[in-house]
């Protein structure tokens, strides 16, 4: 079953905001929030398994990371932020009609 | 999808619904009370409440969440429908040998087909796994109660049992048997007949009854207002959260059928949503019906049940608010809840 199979073409969804764009955008936000929670749950489960197997100490991932580790992740962090924020600039990335 | 991700996502949605229940709803009520206090005259109708609230940002989010948390629950990426669909082979095998009495030729009423109640895609009747989907969904229908959701059924059967015994019980609109099993245990020597329009639901009800060893119950696919039982064949007719799913004409027919199959002096006991205190609660309840795909909640709330039952010859009619759990509806507990109501009546001796 694909999610798109459940869409009813002749039934527009109810709207609650003055601009229906917000109704749809908030749906995307909540879908992402669900995904985030699923990932949090999985990461926590993984940590517990690793602790139980003696691979990491209890709370071993909770300590503040050292400068070296943070620096190693800086590039990844910047790329993540740029991917998230670039739309806010309102610029084309491939030339065409405005 | 894996089971862990499904449970995590459903837990997240339930936690969001709980926040809606305990924090957003009380805040909305406060917003309303402030607006009503400033109005030239206190609102008396749901339309007057709507005029005060519908432009409020908080009301828009309240409504959005009520609608869409339920949509995600059923039809989202981690929804009940895709989860069960992926487990189709194993689940349908479980239902293959039940002793449910199915009626493959039974025509589903138009009202039942026209709207997918509870936002359950396809309704609770069109797919063989719908009983499983409904059963899993019903575990979190009332987030306020959490794991104690089953308690409300026992509270209801305790109330019914306190009024007297029963030898022959008919559970109309039994679904997958969540309402029926407490009757089987509260009235262990009774014969219990459980009927529902949905074949997938009665199949699951029968499967669960076999698993639990409930020997005194039979699950049959049948329309509550058109049964094949003889006149006077029951001394107790019951239903739980069924009446509000029917249009008024079908509700009248259901009561007429109950009167027919009850023996003289027999009694009815229904648990549903009916007694609503004030225009704000009415506005919220009517909105819930619209947003949750339950179009007959409002018509039921506007019926005169006492007059309807009197006209059908019932006596000792009682329409009383029902507390589904300890502490609900009390001062200091402003969380959202259904307007639970018990409707009881007796057939003339």
Short mmCIF file of C-alpha atoms in Angstrom, two decimals:
data_model
loop_
_atom_site.label_atom_id
_atom_site.label_comp_id
_atom_site.label_asym_id
_atom_site.label_seq_id
_atom_site.Cartn_x
_atom_site.Cartn_y
_atom_site.Cartn_z
CA UNK A 1 0.00 0.00 0.00
CA UNK A 2 1.25 3.47 -0.93
CA UNK A 3 0.12 6.49 1.08
CA UNK A 4 -0.98 8.09 -2.17
CA UNK A 5 -3.45 5.20 -2.59
CA UNK A 6 -5.46 6.65 0.29
CA UNK A 7 -5.93 10.09 -1.29
CA UNK A 8 -9.53 10.72 -2.31
CA UNK A 9 -9.35 12.86 -5.42
CA UNK A 10 -12.89 14.23 -5.06
CA UNK A 11 -12.61 15.15 -1.36
CA UNK A 12 -10.70 18.35 -0.56
CA UNK A 13 -9.36 18.25 3.03
CA UNK A 14 -10.94 20.48 5.68
CA UNK A 15 -9.12 23.74 6.32
CA UNK A 16 -8.86 25.72 9.56
CA UNK A 17 -6.56 28.64 8.83
CA UNK A 18 -7.23 31.79 6.84
CA UNK A 19 -4.59 30.69 4.37
CA UNK A 20 -4.94 26.99 3.45
CA UNK A 21 -1.20 26.98 2.77
CA UNK A 22 -0.73 27.01 6.53
CA UNK A 23 -3.01 23.99 6.94
CA UNK A 24 -0.82 22.06 4.55
CA UNK A 25 2.50 23.37 5.87
CA UNK A 26 1.58 22.43 9.43
CA UNK A 27 0.85 18.93 8.16
CA UNK A 28 4.41 18.74 6.86
CA UNK A 29 5.69 19.98 10.24
CA UNK A 30 3.77 17.33 12.16
CA UNK A 31 4.87 14.59 9.76
CA UNK A 32 8.48 15.67 10.32
CA UNK A 33 7.95 15.83 14.08
CA UNK A 34 6.72 12.24 13.96
CA UNK A 35 9.83 11.20 12.06
CA UNK A 36 12.03 13.01 14.59
CA UNK A 37 10.37 11.17 17.45
CA UNK A 38 10.78 7.83 15.68
CA UNK A 39 14.49 8.59 15.26
CA UNK A 40 14.86 9.67 18.91
CA UNK A 41 13.22 6.44 20.01
CA UNK A 42 15.52 4.41 17.81
CA UNK A 43 18.66 6.22 18.95
CA UNK A 44 17.69 5.69 22.59
CA UNK A 45 17.06 2.00 21.98
CA UNK A 46 20.43 1.73 20.26
CA UNK A 47 22.20 3.39 23.19
CA UNK A 48 20.57 0.97 25.63
CA UNK A 49 21.68 -2.00 23.55
CA UNK A 50 25.21 -0.64 23.32
CA UNK A 51 25.30 -0.07 27.07
CA UNK A 52 24.01 -3.56 27.74
CA UNK A 53 26.67 -5.01 25.45
CA UNK A 54 29.34 -2.99 27.24
CA UNK A 55 30.26 -1.05 24.09
CA UNK A 56 29.59 2.29 25.78
CA UNK A 57 29.38 3.32 29.43
CA UNK A 58 25.93 4.25 30.83
CA UNK A 59 25.44 7.89 29.85
CA UNK A 60 28.57 7.63 27.72
CA UNK A 61 27.03 9.76 24.99
CA UNK A 62 25.70 12.42 27.38
CA UNK A 63 29.00 14.13 28.21
CA UNK A 64 29.84 17.35 26.44
CA UNK A 65 31.84 16.53 23.30
CA UNK A 66 35.39 17.76 23.18
CA UNK A 67 36.57 20.59 20.95
CA UNK A 68 38.16 18.16 18.56
CA UNK A 69 34.96 16.19 18.04
CA UNK A 70 32.91 19.35 17.61
CA UNK A 71 35.37 20.70 15.11
CA UNK A 72 35.24 17.46 13.18
CA UNK A 73 31.47 17.85 12.80
CA UNK A 74 31.54 21.57 11.95
CA UNK A 75 31.43 21.06 8.20
CA UNK A 76 28.50 18.69 8.44
CA UNK A 77 26.71 21.15 10.72
CA UNK A 78 27.22 24.06 8.37
CA UNK A 79 26.01 22.05 5.38
CA UNK A 80 22.93 21.01 7.34
CA UNK A 81 22.13 24.60 8.30
CA UNK A 82 22.67 25.88 4.78
CA UNK A 83 20.36 23.23 3.33
CA UNK A 84 17.74 24.18 5.89
CA UNK A 85 18.01 27.95 5.51
CA UNK A 86 18.79 28.57 1.89
CA UNK A 87 15.15 28.81 0.88
CA UNK A 88 14.77 31.86 3.13
CA UNK A 89 16.96 33.91 0.79
CA UNK A 90 14.35 33.74 -1.96
CA UNK A 91 16.94 33.37 -4.74
CA UNK A 92 16.81 31.17 -7.80
CA UNK A 93 19.35 28.36 -8.00
CA UNK A 94 18.73 27.77 -11.71
CA UNK A 95 17.96 30.76 -13.86
CA UNK A 96 14.46 31.14 -15.21
CA UNK A 97 11.35 33.33 -14.98
CA UNK A 98 10.91 35.22 -11.70
CA UNK B 1 7.49 -0.52 8.71
CA UNK B 2 9.04 -2.11 11.77
CA UNK B 3 7.00 -2.56 14.96
CA UNK B 4 9.20 -0.29 17.05
CA UNK B 5 8.84 2.68 14.68
CA UNK B 6 5.10 2.13 14.47
CA UNK B 7 4.72 2.13 18.26
CA UNK B 8 7.02 5.16 18.67
CA UNK B 9 5.06 7.15 16.09
CA UNK B 10 1.70 6.16 17.56
CA UNK B 11 2.97 7.02 21.05
CA UNK B 12 4.07 10.42 19.77
CA UNK B 13 0.65 11.03 18.22
CA UNK B 14 -1.08 9.97 21.44
CA UNK B 15 1.18 12.22 23.51
CA UNK B 16 0.29 15.08 21.13
CA UNK B 17 -3.40 14.29 21.53
CA UNK B 18 -2.98 14.18 25.29
CA UNK B 19 -1.39 17.64 25.20
CA UNK B 20 -4.34 18.80 23.10
CA UNK B 21 -6.70 17.26 25.67
CA UNK B 22 -5.08 18.60 28.82
CA UNK B 23 -3.44 21.87 27.77
CA UNK B 24 -4.85 23.23 24.53
CA UNK B 25 -8.51 22.53 25.27
CA UNK B 26 -8.48 24.17 28.76
CA UNK B 27 -6.65 27.16 27.25
CA UNK B 28 -9.30 27.39 24.54
CA UNK B 29 -12.00 27.26 27.18
CA UNK B 30 -10.36 30.14 29.03
CA UNK B 31 -10.12 32.10 25.77
CA UNK B 32 -13.82 31.49 25.25
CA UNK B 33 -14.75 32.52 28.79
CA UNK B 34 -12.82 35.76 28.41
CA UNK B 35 -14.48 36.52 25.09
CA UNK B 36 -17.92 35.55 26.38
CA UNK B 37 -17.43 37.78 29.43
CA UNK B 38 -16.71 40.73 27.18
CA UNK B 39 -19.65 40.03 24.84
CA UNK B 40 -22.79 42.20 25.12
CA UNK B 41 -24.80 39.10 26.06
CA UNK B 42 -23.61 35.60 27.04
CA UNK B 43 -23.69 33.19 24.07
CA UNK B 44 -26.64 30.82 24.18
CA UNK B 45 -26.14 28.76 21.03
CA UNK B 46 -23.22 26.97 19.32
CA UNK B 47 -23.51 29.51 16.49
CA UNK B 48 -22.95 32.34 18.95
CA UNK B 49 -19.94 30.53 20.40
CA UNK B 50 -18.63 30.03 16.86
CA UNK B 51 -18.89 33.75 16.19
CA UNK B 52 -16.62 34.37 19.18
CA UNK B 53 -14.09 31.61 18.61
CA UNK B 54 -13.71 30.78 14.96
CA UNK B 55 -11.29 33.64 14.29
CA UNK B 56 -9.05 32.76 17.26
CA UNK B 57 -5.65 31.36 16.32
CA UNK B 58 -5.79 28.90 19.21
CA UNK B 59 -9.13 27.55 17.97
CA UNK B 60 -7.66 27.06 14.51
CA UNK B 61 -4.80 24.96 15.93
CA UNK B 62 -7.20 23.12 18.23
CA UNK B 63 -9.32 22.17 15.24
CA UNK B 64 -6.39 21.35 13.00
CA UNK B 65 -4.89 19.01 15.58
CA UNK B 66 -8.19 17.28 16.27
CA UNK B 67 -8.62 16.60 12.59
CA UNK B 68 -5.09 15.73 11.56
CA UNK B 69 -3.71 13.83 14.56
CA UNK B 70 -6.52 11.38 13.84
CA UNK B 71 -5.60 11.36 10.12
CA UNK B 72 -1.97 10.60 10.95
CA UNK B 73 -3.08 7.92 13.41
CA UNK B 74 -5.01 6.06 10.73
CA UNK B 75 -3.51 7.02 7.40
CA UNK B 76 -0.08 8.55 8.06
CA UNK B 77 3.21 6.90 7.16
CA UNK B 78 3.08 5.11 10.52
CA UNK B 79 -0.70 4.85 10.46
CA UNK B 80 -2.86 1.95 11.59
CA UNK B 81 -3.99 1.14 8.06
CA UNK B 82 -0.56 0.77 6.39
CA UNK B 83 0.82 -1.03 9.49
CA UNK B 84 -1.86 -3.70 9.40
CA UNK B 85 -1.79 -3.91 5.60
CA UNK B 86 1.86 -4.96 5.79
CA UNK B 87 0.85 -7.80 8.11
CA UNK B 88 -2.12 -8.89 6.05
CA UNK B 89 -1.23 -12.54 5.46
CA UNK B 90 -0.68 -13.40 9.14
CA UNK B 91 -3.67 -11.45 10.41
CA UNK B 92 -6.16 -12.77 7.89
CA UNK B 93 -5.00 -16.30 8.70
CA UNK B 94 -5.93 -15.65 12.36
CA UNK B 95 -9.49 -14.85 11.35
CA UNK B 96 -9.96 -17.81 9.02
CA UNK B 97 -11.32 -20.27 11.59
CA UNK B 98 -13.48 -18.08 13.79
CA UNK B 99 -17.05 -19.11 14.48
CA UNK B 100 -18.43 -15.66 13.66
CA UNK B 101 -21.68 -15.86 11.75
CA UNK B 102 -21.11 -13.68 8.70
CA UNK B 103 -23.76 -12.41 6.27
CA UNK B 104 -21.89 -11.83 3.00
CA UNK B 105 -25.03 -10.63 1.23
CA UNK B 106 -25.96 -8.07 3.87
CA UNK B 107 -26.34 -4.69 2.22
CA UNK B 108 -24.44 -1.93 4.00
CA UNK B 109 -26.71 1.09 4.60
CA UNK B 110 -26.01 4.15 2.50
CA UNK B 111 -25.16 6.31 5.55
CA UNK B 112 -22.60 3.71 6.62
CA UNK B 113 -20.87 3.68 3.25
CA UNK B 114 -20.98 7.41 2.58
CA UNK B 115 -18.64 8.49 5.40
CA UNK B 116 -15.50 6.77 6.68
CA UNK B 117 -16.22 7.10 10.39
CA UNK B 118 -13.35 8.04 12.72
CA UNK B 119 -11.36 8.91 9.56
CA UNK B 120 -10.72 5.19 9.14
CA UNK B 121 -10.04 4.93 5.38
CA UNK B 122 -12.71 2.71 3.85
CA UNK B 123 -14.70 2.65 7.12
CA UNK B 124 -14.70 -0.16 9.67
CA UNK B 125 -16.26 -2.68 7.34
CA UNK B 126 -14.76 -2.79 3.83
CA UNK B 127 -11.45 -4.58 4.46
CA UNK B 128 -10.99 -7.94 6.19
CA UNK B 129 -8.46 -6.34 8.60
CA UNK B 130 -10.71 -3.46 9.66
CA UNK B 131 -11.46 -5.11 13.01
CA UNK B 132 -7.75 -5.13 13.86
CA UNK B 133 -7.32 -1.53 12.73
CA UNK B 134 -10.31 -0.42 14.78
CA UNK B 135 -9.22 -2.41 17.83
CA UNK B 136 -5.75 -0.87 17.83
CA UNK B 137 -7.18 2.60 17.25
CA UNK B 138 -9.73 2.26 20.04
CA UNK B 139 -6.97 1.80 22.58
CA UNK B 140 -6.26 5.53 22.35
CA UNK B 141 -9.70 7.00 21.64
CA UNK B 142 -9.81 8.78 24.99
CA UNK B 143 -6.23 9.81 25.78
CA UNK B 144 -7.22 11.05 29.21
CA UNK B 145 -7.66 7.48 30.31
CA UNK B 146 -4.47 6.04 28.87
CA UNK B 147 -4.08 2.37 29.61
CA UNK B 148 -7.27 2.35 31.66
CA UNK B 149 -9.42 2.77 28.56
CA UNK B 150 -11.03 -0.61 29.08
CA UNK B 151 -12.25 0.48 32.50
CA UNK B 152 -15.08 2.55 31.11
CA UNK B 153 -16.74 -0.58 29.73
CA UNK B 154 -16.55 -2.29 33.10
CA UNK B 155 -17.86 0.81 34.84
CA UNK B 156 -20.82 0.68 32.47
CA UNK B 157 -21.51 -3.04 32.92
CA UNK B 158 -21.12 -2.65 36.71
CA UNK B 159 -23.77 0.07 36.60
CA UNK B 160 -26.09 -2.12 34.51
CA UNK B 161 -25.49 -5.19 36.70
CA UNK B 162 -26.23 -3.15 39.83
CA UNK B 163 -29.76 -2.61 38.51
CA UNK B 164 -30.50 -6.32 38.20
CA UNK B 165 -29.62 -9.57 36.46
CA UNK B 166 -30.08 -10.74 32.91
CA UNK B 167 -30.35 -14.16 31.24
CA UNK B 168 -30.44 -13.15 27.57
CA UNK B 169 -28.43 -10.15 26.41
CA UNK B 170 -28.25 -8.51 22.99
CA UNK B 171 -25.27 -6.19 22.35
CA UNK B 172 -26.21 -4.04 19.36
CA UNK B 173 -23.32 -2.67 17.29
CA UNK B 174 -20.81 -4.74 19.23
CA UNK B 175 -17.83 -3.84 17.04
CA UNK B 176 -14.90 -6.17 17.79
CA UNK B 177 -16.39 -7.09 21.15
CA UNK B 178 -14.80 -4.54 23.46
CA UNK B 179 -18.21 -3.71 24.90
CA UNK B 180 -19.41 -7.32 24.76
CA UNK B 181 -16.72 -9.09 26.78
CA UNK B 182 -17.42 -7.11 29.97
CA UNK B 183 -21.07 -8.17 29.70
CA UNK B 184 -19.95 -11.79 29.33
CA UNK B 185 -17.96 -11.53 32.55
CA UNK B 186 -20.46 -9.40 34.50
CA UNK B 187 -23.29 -11.77 33.53
CA UNK B 188 -21.42 -15.11 33.34
CA UNK B 189 -24.55 -17.26 33.22
CA UNK B 190 -26.28 -15.21 30.52
CA UNK B 191 -26.52 -16.01 26.82
CA UNK B 192 -24.97 -13.05 24.98
CA UNK B 193 -25.68 -12.26 21.34
CA UNK B 194 -23.32 -9.69 19.79
CA UNK B 195 -24.26 -8.15 16.44
CA UNK B 196 -22.64 -5.60 14.18
CA UNK B 197 -22.85 -4.47 10.55
CA UNK B 198 -19.12 -4.99 10.11
CA UNK B 199 -18.06 -8.51 9.15
CA UNK B 200 -14.36 -7.83 9.92
CA UNK B 201 -15.31 -6.60 13.40
CA UNK B 202 -17.51 -9.54 14.36
CA UNK B 203 -14.83 -11.90 13.03
CA UNK B 204 -12.27 -10.35 15.38
CA UNK B 205 -14.81 -10.35 18.23
CA UNK B 206 -15.39 -14.08 17.75
CA UNK B 207 -11.65 -14.74 17.48
CA UNK B 208 -10.99 -12.90 20.75
CA UNK B 209 -13.90 -14.66 22.48
CA UNK B 210 -12.44 -18.02 21.49
CA UNK B 211 -9.01 -16.93 22.75
CA UNK B 212 -10.48 -15.73 26.06
CA UNK B 213 -12.63 -18.82 26.42
CA UNK B 214 -15.90 -16.87 26.55
CA UNK B 215 -18.34 -19.65 25.81
CA UNK B 216 -21.52 -17.70 26.41
CA UNK B 217 -21.31 -15.35 23.43
CA UNK B 218 -22.08 -15.56 19.73
CA UNK B 219 -20.91 -12.92 17.22
CA UNK B 220 -23.14 -12.31 14.20
CA UNK B 221 -23.05 -9.85 11.32
CA UNK B 222 -26.41 -8.15 11.43
CA UNK B 223 -28.10 -4.77 11.30
CA UNK B 224 -29.20 -3.57 14.76
CA UNK B 225 -32.49 -2.17 13.49
CA UNK B 226 -33.32 -5.25 11.41
CA UNK B 227 -32.46 -8.35 13.41
CA UNK B 228 -33.76 -11.90 12.93
CA UNK B 229 -34.52 -12.52 16.61
CA UNK B 230 -37.98 -13.54 17.79
CA UNK B 231 -40.21 -11.10 19.63
CA UNK B 232 -39.43 -10.95 23.35
CA UNK B 233 -36.26 -13.01 23.15
CA UNK B 234 -34.05 -10.84 25.38
CA UNK B 235 -34.30 -9.35 28.85
CA UNK B 236 -31.44 -6.85 28.28
CA UNK B 237 -30.58 -4.94 25.11
CA UNK B 238 -27.45 -2.80 25.19
CA UNK B 239 -25.14 -0.77 22.99
CA UNK B 240 -21.93 1.18 23.56
CA UNK B 241 -20.91 4.17 21.45
CA UNK B 242 -23.24 3.10 18.64
CA UNK B 243 -26.26 5.40 18.65
CA UNK B 244 -24.24 8.47 17.64
CA UNK B 245 -23.10 6.68 14.49
CA UNK B 246 -26.69 6.38 13.23
CA UNK B 247 -28.93 8.97 11.54
CA UNK B 248 -32.03 9.86 13.62
CA UNK B 249 -34.38 7.72 11.48
CA UNK B 250 -32.17 4.66 12.04
CA UNK B 251 -31.92 5.46 15.77
CA UNK B 252 -35.72 5.39 15.95
CA UNK B 253 -35.73 2.05 14.11
CA UNK B 254 -33.07 0.68 16.47
CA UNK B 255 -35.19 1.57 19.53
CA UNK B 256 -38.27 0.07 17.85
CA UNK B 257 -36.34 -3.13 17.18
CA UNK B 258 -35.07 -3.17 20.77
CA UNK B 259 -38.65 -2.86 22.00
CA UNK B 260 -39.70 -5.74 19.75
CA UNK B 261 -36.97 -8.19 20.83
CA UNK B 262 -37.26 -7.33 24.52
CA UNK B 263 -39.52 -9.44 26.70
CA UNK B 264 -42.16 -7.52 28.68
CA UNK B 265 -40.37 -5.92 31.65
CA UNK B 266 -37.01 -6.25 29.87
CA UNK B 267 -34.62 -3.32 29.88
CA UNK B 268 -32.31 -1.33 27.64
CA UNK B 269 -29.00 0.28 28.61
CA UNK B 270 -27.01 2.33 26.13
CA UNK B 271 -23.74 4.18 26.68
CA UNK B 272 -23.30 7.11 24.32
CA UNK B 273 -22.75 10.88 23.98
CA UNK B 274 -25.83 12.95 24.66
CA UNK B 275 -26.05 15.14 27.76
CA UNK B 276 -24.16 18.33 26.94
CA UNK B 277 -23.80 21.15 29.42
CA UNK B 278 -23.85 24.61 27.84
CA UNK B 279 -23.30 26.18 24.40
CA UNK B 280 -19.48 25.98 24.52
CA UNK B 281 -19.50 22.22 25.16
CA UNK B 282 -22.11 21.83 22.44
CA UNK B 283 -20.01 23.83 19.97
CA UNK B 284 -16.96 21.68 20.76
CA UNK B 285 -18.94 18.44 20.46
CA UNK B 286 -20.54 19.37 17.15
CA UNK B 287 -17.11 20.39 15.83
CA UNK B 288 -15.69 17.06 16.96
CA UNK B 289 -18.35 15.24 14.99
CA UNK B 290 -17.47 17.20 11.85
CA UNK B 291 -13.72 16.90 12.26
CA UNK B 292 -13.71 13.22 13.22
CA UNK B 293 -16.13 12.12 10.47
CA UNK B 294 -19.02 11.40 12.79
CA UNK B 295 -21.83 13.35 11.14
CA UNK B 296 -24.64 12.08 13.34
CA UNK B 297 -23.25 13.23 16.68
CA UNK B 298 -25.04 16.56 16.32
CA UNK B 299 -28.41 15.15 15.18
CA UNK B 300 -28.36 12.72 18.13
CA UNK B 301 -27.56 15.52 20.57
CA UNK B 302 -30.55 17.44 19.23
CA UNK B 303 -33.02 14.53 19.49
CA UNK B 304 -35.53 14.28 22.30
CA UNK B 305 -34.67 10.75 23.41
CA UNK B 306 -37.07 10.79 26.33
CA UNK B 307 -39.99 11.55 24.01
CA UNK B 308 -38.82 8.98 21.46
CA UNK B 309 -38.58 6.21 24.05
CA UNK B 310 -41.89 7.15 25.64
CA UNK B 311 -43.58 7.01 22.26
CA UNK B 312 -42.24 3.46 21.78
CA UNK B 313 -43.76 2.30 25.04
CA UNK B 314 -40.70 2.40 27.25
CA UNK B 315 -41.02 3.34 30.89
CA UNK B 316 -38.67 4.23 33.77
CA UNK B 317 -36.57 6.20 31.29
CA UNK B 318 -33.29 7.54 32.66
CA UNK B 319 -30.81 9.75 30.82
CA UNK B 320 -27.87 10.28 33.14
CA UNK B 321 -24.32 11.66 32.78
CA UNK B 322 -21.66 8.97 33.06
CA UNK B 323 -18.15 9.26 34.50
CA UNK B 324 -15.84 7.17 32.36
CA UNK B 325 -13.05 7.31 34.96
CA UNK B 326 -12.41 8.54 38.49
CA UNK B 327 -11.92 12.29 38.79
CA UNK B 328 -13.10 13.30 35.33
CA UNK B 329 -15.32 16.34 34.97
CA UNK B 330 -14.54 17.51 38.49
CA UNK B 331 -13.52 20.98 39.55
CA UNK B 332 -9.89 21.62 38.65
CA UNK B 333 -9.95 19.02 35.87
CA UNK B 334 -10.74 20.96 32.71
CA UNK B 335 -9.46 18.40 30.25
CA UNK B 336 -11.51 17.69 27.13
CA UNK B 337 -13.83 14.71 27.35
CA UNK B 338 -16.82 13.22 25.57
CA UNK B 339 -20.29 13.97 26.98
CA UNK B 340 -20.72 10.40 28.18
CA UNK B 341 -24.32 9.52 28.94
CA UNK B 342 -26.16 6.37 29.97
CA UNK B 343 -29.64 5.94 28.52
CA UNK B 344 -31.76 3.35 30.28
CA UNK B 345 -35.39 2.34 29.91
CA UNK B 346 -37.71 -0.59 30.51
CA UNK B 347 -40.29 -2.21 28.32
CA UNK B 348 -43.77 -2.15 29.84
CA UNK B 349 -44.41 -5.39 31.79
#
